[in-house]
Short mmCIF file of C-alpha atoms in Angstrom, two decimals:
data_model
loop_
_atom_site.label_atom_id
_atom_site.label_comp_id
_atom_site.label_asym_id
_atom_site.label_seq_id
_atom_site.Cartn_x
_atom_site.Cartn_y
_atom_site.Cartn_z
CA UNK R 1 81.04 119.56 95.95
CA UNK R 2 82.04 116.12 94.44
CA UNK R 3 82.67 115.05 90.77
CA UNK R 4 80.41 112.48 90.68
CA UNK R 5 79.45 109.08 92.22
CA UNK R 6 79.10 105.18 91.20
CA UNK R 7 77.25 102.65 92.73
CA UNK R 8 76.59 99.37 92.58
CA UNK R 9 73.48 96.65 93.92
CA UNK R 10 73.78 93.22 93.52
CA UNK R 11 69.94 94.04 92.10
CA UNK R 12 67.73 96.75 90.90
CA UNK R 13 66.81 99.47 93.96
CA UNK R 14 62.45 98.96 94.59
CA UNK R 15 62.62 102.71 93.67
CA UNK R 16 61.25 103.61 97.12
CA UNK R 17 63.57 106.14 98.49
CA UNK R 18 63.27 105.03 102.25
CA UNK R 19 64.70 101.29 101.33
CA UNK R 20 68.24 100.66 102.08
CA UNK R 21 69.54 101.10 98.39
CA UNK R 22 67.25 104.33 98.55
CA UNK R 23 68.85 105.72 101.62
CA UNK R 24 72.08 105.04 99.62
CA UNK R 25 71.34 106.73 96.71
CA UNK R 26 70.36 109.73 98.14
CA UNK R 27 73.20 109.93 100.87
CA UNK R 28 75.91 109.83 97.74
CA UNK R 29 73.74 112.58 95.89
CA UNK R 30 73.64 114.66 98.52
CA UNK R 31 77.28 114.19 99.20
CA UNK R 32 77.37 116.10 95.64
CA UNK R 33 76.36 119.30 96.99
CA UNK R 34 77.28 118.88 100.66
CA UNK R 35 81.25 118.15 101.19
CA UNK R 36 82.99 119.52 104.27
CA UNK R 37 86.44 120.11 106.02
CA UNK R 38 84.61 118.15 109.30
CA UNK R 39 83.33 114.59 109.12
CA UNK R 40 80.80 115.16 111.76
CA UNK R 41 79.36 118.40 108.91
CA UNK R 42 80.32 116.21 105.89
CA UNK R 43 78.75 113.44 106.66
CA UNK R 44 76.16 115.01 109.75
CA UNK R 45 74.45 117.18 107.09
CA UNK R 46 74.49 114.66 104.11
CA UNK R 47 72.58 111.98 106.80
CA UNK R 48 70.22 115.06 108.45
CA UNK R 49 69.58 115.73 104.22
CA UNK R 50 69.25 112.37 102.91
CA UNK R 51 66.49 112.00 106.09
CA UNK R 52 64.77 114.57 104.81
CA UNK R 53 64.64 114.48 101.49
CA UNK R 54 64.27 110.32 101.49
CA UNK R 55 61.10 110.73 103.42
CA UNK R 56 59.70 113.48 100.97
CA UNK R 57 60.47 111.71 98.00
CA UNK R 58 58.50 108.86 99.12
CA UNK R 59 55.10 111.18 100.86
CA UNK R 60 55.50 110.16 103.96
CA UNK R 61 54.09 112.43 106.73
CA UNK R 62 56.18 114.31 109.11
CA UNK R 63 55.80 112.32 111.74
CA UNK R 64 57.71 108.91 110.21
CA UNK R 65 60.26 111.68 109.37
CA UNK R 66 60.16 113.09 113.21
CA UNK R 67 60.44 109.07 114.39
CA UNK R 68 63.69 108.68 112.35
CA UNK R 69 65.52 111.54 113.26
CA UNK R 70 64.72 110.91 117.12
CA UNK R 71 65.89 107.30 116.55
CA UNK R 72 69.31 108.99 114.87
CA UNK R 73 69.27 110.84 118.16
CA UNK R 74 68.79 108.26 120.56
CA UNK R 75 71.52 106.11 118.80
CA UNK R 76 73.97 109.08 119.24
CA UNK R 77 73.43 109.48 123.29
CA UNK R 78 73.49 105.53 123.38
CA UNK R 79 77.09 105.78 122.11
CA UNK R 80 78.29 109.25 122.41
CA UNK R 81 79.97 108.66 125.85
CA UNK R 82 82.30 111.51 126.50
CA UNK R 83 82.64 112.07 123.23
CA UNK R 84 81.60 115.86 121.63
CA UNK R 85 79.78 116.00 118.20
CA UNK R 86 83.21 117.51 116.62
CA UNK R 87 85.12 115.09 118.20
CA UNK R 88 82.85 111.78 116.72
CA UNK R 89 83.85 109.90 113.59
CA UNK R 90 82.85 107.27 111.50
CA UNK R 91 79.03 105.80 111.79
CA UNK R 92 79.09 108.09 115.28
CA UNK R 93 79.68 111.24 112.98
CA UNK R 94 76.34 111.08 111.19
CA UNK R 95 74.08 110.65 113.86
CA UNK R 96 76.47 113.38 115.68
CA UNK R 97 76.14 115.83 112.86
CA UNK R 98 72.85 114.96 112.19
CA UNK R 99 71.90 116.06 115.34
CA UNK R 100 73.72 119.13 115.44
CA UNK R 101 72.04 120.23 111.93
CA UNK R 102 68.75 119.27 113.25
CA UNK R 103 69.01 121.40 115.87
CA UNK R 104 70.69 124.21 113.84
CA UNK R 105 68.07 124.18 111.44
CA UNK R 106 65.49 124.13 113.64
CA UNK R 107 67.05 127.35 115.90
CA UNK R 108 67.87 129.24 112.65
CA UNK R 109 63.99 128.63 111.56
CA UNK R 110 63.12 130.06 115.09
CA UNK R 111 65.43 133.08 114.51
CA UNK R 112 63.69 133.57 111.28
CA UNK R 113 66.97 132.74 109.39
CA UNK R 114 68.21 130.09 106.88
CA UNK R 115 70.91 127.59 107.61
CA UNK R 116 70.26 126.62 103.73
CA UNK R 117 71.03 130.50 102.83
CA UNK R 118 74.09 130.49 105.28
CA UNK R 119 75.56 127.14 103.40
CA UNK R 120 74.90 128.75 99.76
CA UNK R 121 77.17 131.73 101.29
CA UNK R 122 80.08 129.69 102.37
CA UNK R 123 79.57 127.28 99.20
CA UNK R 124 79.34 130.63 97.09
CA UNK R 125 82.76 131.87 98.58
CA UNK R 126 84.54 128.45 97.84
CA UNK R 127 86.16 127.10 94.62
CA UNK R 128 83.74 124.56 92.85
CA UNK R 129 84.71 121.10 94.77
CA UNK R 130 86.36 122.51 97.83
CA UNK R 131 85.36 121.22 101.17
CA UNK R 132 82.97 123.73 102.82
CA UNK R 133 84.65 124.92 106.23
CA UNK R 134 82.89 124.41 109.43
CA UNK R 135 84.01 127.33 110.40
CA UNK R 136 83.30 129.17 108.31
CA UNK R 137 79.82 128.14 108.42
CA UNK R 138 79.64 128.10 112.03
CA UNK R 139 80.75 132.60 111.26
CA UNK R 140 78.23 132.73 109.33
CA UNK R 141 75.47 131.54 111.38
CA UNK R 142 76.89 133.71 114.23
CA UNK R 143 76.74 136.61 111.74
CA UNK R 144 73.25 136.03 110.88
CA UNK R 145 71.54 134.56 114.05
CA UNK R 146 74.08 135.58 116.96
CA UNK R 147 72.24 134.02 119.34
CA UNK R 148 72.15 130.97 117.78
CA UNK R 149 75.46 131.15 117.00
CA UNK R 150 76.72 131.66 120.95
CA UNK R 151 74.33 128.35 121.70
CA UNK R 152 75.91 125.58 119.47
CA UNK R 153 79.15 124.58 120.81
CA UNK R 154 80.02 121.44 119.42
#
């Protein structure tokens, strides 16, 4: 987990979550909680998170939440190529891991599981402000969904 975070607008945010210093805000908080060994978890998580919690925040319904996360998914296949969610980095890493937590989440909800409770395990193992290892996340889920585990191969 990180130490903390500065930022700076050339003016004051409109306090709507969903604008672009919004989206920023919330990405960089949930980079406080969420830090990884694996950009495409790292940042993959903290984008599928500040998605989430952005459109909350703000009441919007479901569906504008749906719409953005299969526009984060459509941008990802546009530029993927060859290229495997582990193997993606930089902008390509968020909508790559963003993907894969979508669909991780949703599988572990299916399984009646929580990818939340698996991430408080790992995080609960680790010293406070190591990266979380995808790996070791990736166990866990195997160890509490297996097969959800065997289905992911990023």
């Amino acid at each position: 987990m990180g130490d903390g975070i500065s930022l700076l607008f050339p003016q004051a945010p409109s306090g709507k979550a969903t604008s672009s210093e919004g989206v920023v805000i919330v990405h960089e908080l949930m980079h406080l909680w969420n830090r990884a060994d694996e950009e495409w978890l790292s940042e993959g998580l903290t984008r599928y998170l500040e998605a989430v919690v952005s459109h909350e925040l703000d009441g919007l319904p479901q569906e504008a939440l749906g719409r953005e996360l299969v526009r984060l998914g459509q941008s990802y296949l546009q530029h993927a190529g060859g290229t495997t969610i582990a193997q993606s980095r930089g902008s390509q890493a968020y909508q790559a891991g963003a993907m894969a937590i979508l669909c991780l989440d949703g599988a572990m909800k299916g399984a009646k599981q929580s990818l939340w409770s698996a991430h408080q395990t790992v995080r609960a193992a680790r010293p406070i402000g190591a990266a979380l290892p995808a790996r070791e996340l990736l166990e866990e889920v195997d160890h509490r969904a297996p097969q959800v585990g065997h289905e992911l191969r990023l």
